[in-house]
């Protein structure tokens, strides 16, 4: 049986000030109608409604120009109403909810230096280094009653501190050349090179030293991004395990685009002895508002196609309509979506099985 979403509505609120207080907040919510034609051996639910509300509050405190401390508190509430169960399972509740909070704090600082270039195009270059320490806590909550349905997973407890270091080169670029006596030149800024390092320490794993997976220190994650022009973008990342002295996973990704709206996005991912994928997504602008998309993904490790798709996009001033046809593994899917710019959207899809 194929899981379907009929429909799916989301709302995402960007970080903004909470009235006239020093607090900031974000608000994310969603509603999904999940449906499958038949139950399976371990999941008898065939239709249910899922809703989620997730507000988060932030209190940034600046200590002059030296550092910033930002306490964070969040709350997530989920509600599921199950309206169809195969075989009339008497043990399945029709109304289930879950509430869980999370706490955290960010500690960050920044040092930088500005270099005068005074070139025809590049005026200055800024080199900034930003160290950051983040603590995250999510309590352990009994979630045995949540519905046994795909896309619904338990939220694991968390007691983690993460340190990171970001080094960025930013160019101050002249948009036009001006003669003496004319208006001052206008500038634009671009982060053309960024290096990012991150590693976490899990306090719960440190206390549970008898477990085989009790290594509290995570692999070191490193990422480099570059954007030499508005039309070229690339990134590469890797995870390095100090205990085993080897790389666990790395990814390469690049984007080429032009002024017309054409865009080529290619990605290569490899995880030792598990995965080696290549993914290509092409967008071709037909008119200023209408575009077509082509996507293709192949599993090089298993030597088979994973995904093939074709889609259309129409963009108006305040909304975007899209229609997609997608073949993924043994599923054929038709989907359309209406997105309201800056507010959220509506999405619906139909799926069916087929043999290649």
Coordinates of C-alpha atoms in Angstrom, one line a residue:
X1 CA 0.0 0.0 0.0
X2 CA 1.1 3.5 -0.9
X3 CA 0.8 6.3 1.7
X4 CA -0.9 9.5 0.4
X5 CA -1.4 13.1 1.7
X6 CA -4.8 14.4 0.8
X7 CA -4.4 17.4 1.5
X8 CA -1.3 18.9 3.2
X9 CA -1.4 22.5 4.5
X10 CA 1.5 24.2 6.2
X11 CA 2.2 27.6 7.8
X12 CA 5.6 28.9 8.7
X13 CA 6.2 32.2 10.5
X14 CA 9.7 33.7 10.3
X15 CA 11.5 34.9 13.4
X16 CA 10.1 38.3 14.6
X17 CA 9.7 40.4 17.7
X18 CA 6.9 39.5 20.2
X19 CA 5.0 42.8 20.4
X20 CA 7.1 45.4 22.2
X21 CA 9.1 42.9 24.4
X22 CA 12.7 41.8 24.1
X23 CA 11.4 38.3 23.1
X24 CA 11.4 37.0 19.5
X25 CA 9.4 34.0 18.3
X26 CA 8.7 31.6 15.4
X27 CA 5.5 29.7 14.7
X28 CA 5.2 26.6 12.5
X29 CA 2.0 24.6 12.0
X30 CA 0.7 22.0 9.6
X31 CA -2.4 19.9 8.8
X32 CA -2.1 16.6 6.9
X33 CA -4.8 14.1 5.9
X34 CA -2.9 10.8 5.7
X35 CA -4.4 7.9 3.7
X36 CA -3.6 4.5 2.4
X37 CA -5.9 2.1 0.5
X38 CA -5.1 -1.0 2.7
X39 CA -3.4 -1.6 6.0
X40 CA -0.4 -3.7 6.4
X41 CA 0.6 -6.3 9.0
X42 CA 2.0 -3.9 11.6
X43 CA -0.1 -0.8 10.7
X44 CA -3.9 -1.2 10.5
X45 CA -4.6 2.6 10.2
X46 CA -5.8 3.5 6.7
X47 CA -7.0 7.1 7.2
X48 CA -6.3 9.8 9.8
X49 CA -5.9 13.6 10.3
X50 CA -2.7 15.0 11.7
X51 CA -2.1 18.5 13.0
X52 CA 0.9 20.2 14.6
X53 CA 1.6 23.5 16.4
X54 CA 5.2 24.4 17.2
X55 CA 5.9 27.9 18.7
X56 CA 9.4 28.8 19.9
X57 CA 10.6 31.8 21.9
X58 CA 14.0 33.5 21.9
X59 CA 15.6 36.1 24.2
X60 CA 18.8 37.5 22.7
X61 CA 21.1 39.2 25.2
X62 CA 24.1 41.2 23.9
X63 CA 27.1 41.8 26.0
X64 CA 28.4 44.8 24.2
X65 CA 30.4 43.8 21.1
X66 CA 31.9 40.8 22.7
X67 CA 29.3 38.0 22.6
X68 CA 25.6 37.2 22.5
X69 CA 23.6 34.7 24.7
X70 CA 20.2 33.6 23.5
X71 CA 18.0 31.3 25.7
X72 CA 15.4 29.3 23.7
X73 CA 12.2 27.6 24.8
X74 CA 9.8 25.7 22.5
X75 CA 6.7 23.7 22.7
X76 CA 5.4 21.1 20.2
X77 CA 1.8 19.8 20.2
X78 CA 0.5 17.1 17.9
X79 CA -3.0 15.8 17.5
X80 CA -4.1 12.8 15.5
X81 CA -7.7 11.8 14.8
X82 CA -8.0 8.3 13.3
X83 CA -11.2 7.9 11.3
X84 CA -10.6 4.6 9.5
X85 CA -8.9 1.4 10.8
X86 CA -8.7 -1.8 8.8
X87 CA -10.2 -4.9 10.6
X88 CA -11.7 -2.6 13.2
X89 CA -8.8 -3.0 15.7
X90 CA -10.5 -2.6 19.1
X91 CA -7.2 -1.5 20.8
X92 CA -6.6 1.4 18.5
X93 CA -7.7 4.8 20.0
X94 CA -9.3 7.2 17.6
X95 CA -8.0 10.4 19.3
X96 CA -4.3 10.7 20.3
X97 CA -2.2 13.7 21.2
X98 CA 1.4 14.4 22.2
X99 CA 2.9 17.5 23.9
X100 CA 6.6 18.0 24.5
X101 CA 8.8 21.0 25.2
X102 CA 12.4 21.8 24.4
X103 CA 15.0 24.1 26.0
X104 CA 18.3 25.5 24.8
X105 CA 20.8 28.3 24.8
X106 CA 23.1 29.8 22.1
X107 CA 26.4 31.4 23.0
X108 CA 28.1 33.1 20.1
X109 CA 30.8 35.7 19.4
X110 CA 32.4 37.2 16.3
X111 CA 35.8 38.7 15.3
X112 CA 36.6 40.1 11.9
X113 CA 39.0 42.2 9.8
X114 CA 38.4 44.2 6.7
X115 CA 40.9 44.3 3.9
X116 CA 40.9 47.3 1.4
X117 CA 41.2 46.0 -2.2
X118 CA 40.0 49.1 -4.1
X119 CA 39.8 47.2 -7.4
X120 CA 37.5 47.9 -10.4
X121 CA 34.9 45.4 -9.1
X122 CA 35.9 44.5 -5.6
X123 CA 36.2 47.3 -3.1
X124 CA 36.8 45.5 0.2
X125 CA 36.9 42.0 1.6
X126 CA 35.8 41.1 5.1
X127 CA 37.1 38.0 6.9
X128 CA 34.9 37.0 9.9
X129 CA 35.3 34.1 12.4
X130 CA 32.3 33.1 14.4
X131 CA 32.6 30.6 17.2
X132 CA 29.3 29.3 18.7
X133 CA 28.2 26.9 21.5
X134 CA 24.7 25.5 21.6
X135 CA 23.0 23.4 24.2
X136 CA 19.8 21.5 23.4
X137 CA 17.5 19.6 25.8
X138 CA 14.4 17.5 25.1
X139 CA 13.0 15.4 27.9
X140 CA 12.1 11.7 27.6
X141 CA 8.3 11.4 27.0
X142 CA 6.1 8.3 26.8
X143 CA 5.1 8.1 23.1
X144 CA 3.8 4.5 23.0
X145 CA 0.3 5.6 21.9
X146 CA 1.3 7.7 18.9
X147 CA -0.2 6.3 15.6
X148 CA 1.8 3.6 13.8
X149 CA 1.9 5.3 10.4
X150 CA 4.7 6.3 8.1
X151 CA 6.0 9.8 8.4
X152 CA 5.1 9.8 12.1
X153 CA 8.1 9.1 14.4
X154 CA 8.8 9.5 18.1
X155 CA 10.8 12.5 19.2
X156 CA 14.0 11.3 20.8
X157 CA 15.2 12.8 24.1
X158 CA 18.2 15.1 23.7
X159 CA 20.9 16.4 26.1
X160 CA 23.6 17.7 23.7
X161 CA 26.1 20.5 23.6
X162 CA 27.4 21.4 20.1
X163 CA 30.4 23.6 19.3
X164 CA 30.9 25.1 15.8
X165 CA 33.2 27.5 14.0
X166 CA 32.3 29.5 10.9
X167 CA 34.9 31.3 8.8
X168 CA 33.5 33.6 6.1
X169 CA 35.0 35.8 3.4
X170 CA 32.6 38.5 2.2
X171 CA 33.2 40.8 -0.7
X172 CA 31.9 44.3 -1.1
X173 CA 31.3 44.7 -4.8
X174 CA 30.7 47.9 -6.9
X175 CA 27.6 47.5 -9.0
X176 CA 28.6 50.3 -11.5
X177 CA 31.5 52.4 -12.3
X178 CA 31.1 56.2 -11.8
X179 CA 33.1 59.2 -12.9
X180 CA 34.2 61.9 -10.5
X181 CA 31.6 64.4 -9.6
X182 CA 28.8 61.9 -10.2
X183 CA 26.7 59.9 -7.6
X184 CA 28.5 57.6 -5.2
X185 CA 28.8 54.0 -6.4
X186 CA 26.3 51.5 -5.2
X187 CA 27.5 48.3 -3.5
X188 CA 26.4 44.7 -3.1
X189 CA 27.8 42.1 -0.7
X190 CA 28.5 38.4 -1.3
X191 CA 29.7 35.6 0.9
X192 CA 31.9 34.0 -1.7
X193 CA 33.7 31.5 0.6
X194 CA 32.6 29.9 3.8
X195 CA 34.1 27.2 6.0
X196 CA 32.0 25.5 8.7
X197 CA 33.0 23.0 11.4
X198 CA 30.7 21.3 13.9
X199 CA 30.9 18.6 16.5
X200 CA 28.5 17.5 19.4
X201 CA 28.9 15.9 22.8
X202 CA 26.0 13.8 24.1
X203 CA 25.7 13.7 27.9
X204 CA 23.3 10.8 27.9
X205 CA 25.6 8.6 25.9
X206 CA 28.5 9.6 28.2
X207 CA 26.5 8.3 31.2
X208 CA 25.5 5.1 29.4
X209 CA 29.0 3.8 28.9
X210 CA 27.9 0.1 28.8
X211 CA 26.1 0.6 25.5
X212 CA 27.9 -0.4 22.2
X213 CA 26.8 2.9 20.7
X214 CA 27.8 5.0 23.7
X215 CA 30.5 7.2 22.0
X216 CA 29.5 10.6 23.3
X217 CA 31.6 12.6 20.8
X218 CA 30.0 12.8 17.4
X219 CA 32.0 12.7 14.1
X220 CA 33.4 16.0 13.0
X221 CA 31.3 17.6 10.3
X222 CA 33.0 20.0 7.9
X223 CA 31.6 22.0 5.1
X224 CA 32.9 24.4 2.5
X225 CA 30.7 26.7 0.3
X226 CA 31.7 29.0 -2.5
X227 CA 29.9 31.4 -4.7
X228 CA 32.3 33.3 -7.0
X229 CA 29.3 34.8 -9.0
X230 CA 25.5 35.0 -8.7
X231 CA 25.3 32.3 -11.4
X232 CA 27.7 29.7 -9.8
X233 CA 27.3 28.1 -6.4
X234 CA 28.9 25.0 -4.9
X235 CA 29.4 23.1 -1.7
X236 CA 31.2 20.0 -0.3
X237 CA 30.9 18.4 3.1
X238 CA 32.3 15.4 5.0
X239 CA 32.0 13.6 8.3
X240 CA 35.2 12.4 9.9
X241 CA 35.3 9.8 12.6
X242 CA 38.3 10.3 14.9
X243 CA 37.8 7.0 16.6
X244 CA 38.0 4.9 13.4
X245 CA 40.2 7.5 11.6
X246 CA 38.2 7.5 8.4
X247 CA 35.5 9.5 6.6
X248 CA 32.0 8.3 7.0
X249 CA 30.1 10.3 4.4
X250 CA 30.7 13.1 2.0
X251 CA 28.6 15.1 -0.5
X252 CA 29.3 17.3 -3.5
X253 CA 26.7 19.8 -4.8
X254 CA 26.7 22.5 -7.4
X255 CA 24.3 25.0 -9.1
X256 CA 24.5 26.8 -12.4
X257 CA 21.9 29.4 -13.4
X258 CA 21.3 32.4 -15.7
X259 CA 19.3 35.6 -15.9
X260 CA 16.5 33.9 -17.8
X261 CA 15.6 31.7 -14.9
X262 CA 17.2 28.4 -16.1
X263 CA 18.8 26.4 -13.4
X264 CA 20.8 23.2 -13.2
X265 CA 21.3 21.6 -9.7
X266 CA 23.5 18.5 -9.4
X267 CA 24.4 16.5 -6.3
X268 CA 26.6 13.5 -5.6
X269 CA 26.4 11.7 -2.3
X270 CA 28.4 8.7 -1.0
X271 CA 28.3 6.8 2.3
X272 CA 30.8 4.0 2.6
X273 CA 29.3 0.6 1.8
X274 CA 25.8 1.9 2.0
X275 CA 25.0 4.6 -0.6
X276 CA 26.3 6.3 -3.7
X277 CA 23.7 8.5 -5.4
X278 CA 23.7 11.1 -8.1
X279 CA 20.8 13.5 -8.4
X280 CA 20.1 16.1 -11.1
X281 CA 17.4 18.7 -11.2
X282 CA 16.9 21.0 -14.2
X283 CA 14.6 24.0 -14.5
X284 CA 13.9 25.5 -17.9
X285 CA 12.1 28.9 -18.1
X286 CA 9.6 28.9 -21.0
X287 CA 8.2 32.4 -20.3
X288 CA 8.7 34.9 -17.5
X289 CA 6.0 33.1 -15.4
X290 CA 6.0 29.5 -16.8
X291 CA 8.7 26.9 -16.3
X292 CA 9.2 23.2 -16.6
X293 CA 11.3 21.0 -14.3
X294 CA 13.0 17.7 -14.9
X295 CA 14.5 15.5 -12.1
X296 CA 16.5 12.3 -12.2
X297 CA 18.2 10.3 -9.4
X298 CA 20.3 7.1 -9.8
X299 CA 21.6 4.8 -7.2
X300 CA 25.2 4.0 -8.4
X301 CA 25.7 1.5 -5.6
X302 CA 22.6 -0.6 -6.6
X303 CA 22.9 0.3 -10.3
X304 CA 19.3 1.4 -10.7
X305 CA 17.2 4.5 -11.2
X306 CA 15.6 5.8 -8.0
X307 CA 13.6 8.8 -9.3
X308 CA 12.4 10.3 -12.5
X309 CA 10.1 13.2 -12.8
X310 CA 8.6 16.0 -14.9
X311 CA 6.8 19.1 -13.6
X312 CA 5.4 22.5 -14.5
X313 CA 5.4 25.7 -12.5
X314 CA 3.4 28.9 -13.0
X315 CA 4.4 31.9 -10.8
X316 CA 2.1 34.9 -10.3
X317 CA 2.8 37.9 -8.2
X318 CA 1.4 36.5 -4.9
X319 CA 1.1 32.7 -5.5
X320 CA 2.6 29.8 -7.4
X321 CA 0.9 26.8 -8.9
X322 CA 2.8 23.6 -9.6
X323 CA 2.0 20.2 -11.1
X324 CA 4.4 17.2 -10.9
X325 CA 4.6 13.7 -12.3
X326 CA 7.1 11.5 -10.4
X327 CA 8.2 7.9 -10.7
X328 CA 10.0 6.8 -7.5
X329 CA 11.0 3.1 -6.9
X330 CA 7.7 1.3 -7.7
X331 CA 5.4 4.3 -7.2
X332 CA 3.9 6.6 -9.7
X333 CA 2.7 9.9 -8.2
X334 CA 0.8 12.9 -9.5
X335 CA 0.9 16.0 -7.3
X336 CA -0.2 19.6 -7.4
X337 CA 0.4 22.5 -5.0
X338 CA -0.6 26.1 -4.5
X339 CA 1.8 28.2 -2.5
X340 CA 1.0 31.6 -1.1
X341 CA 4.2 33.6 -1.0
X342 CA 5.3 34.3 2.5
X343 CA 2.3 32.5 4.1
X344 CA 2.2 28.8 3.4
X345 CA 0.5 26.5 0.9
X346 CA -1.8 23.6 -0.1
X347 CA -0.5 20.4 -1.5
X348 CA -2.3 17.2 -2.8
X349 CA -1.0 14.0 -4.4
X350 CA -2.2 10.7 -5.8
X351 CA -0.1 7.6 -6.0
X352 CA -0.3 4.2 -7.5
X353 CA 2.0 1.2 -7.8
X354 CA 3.4 -0.1 -11.0
X355 CA 6.0 -2.6 -12.3
X356 CA 8.7 -1.2 -14.5

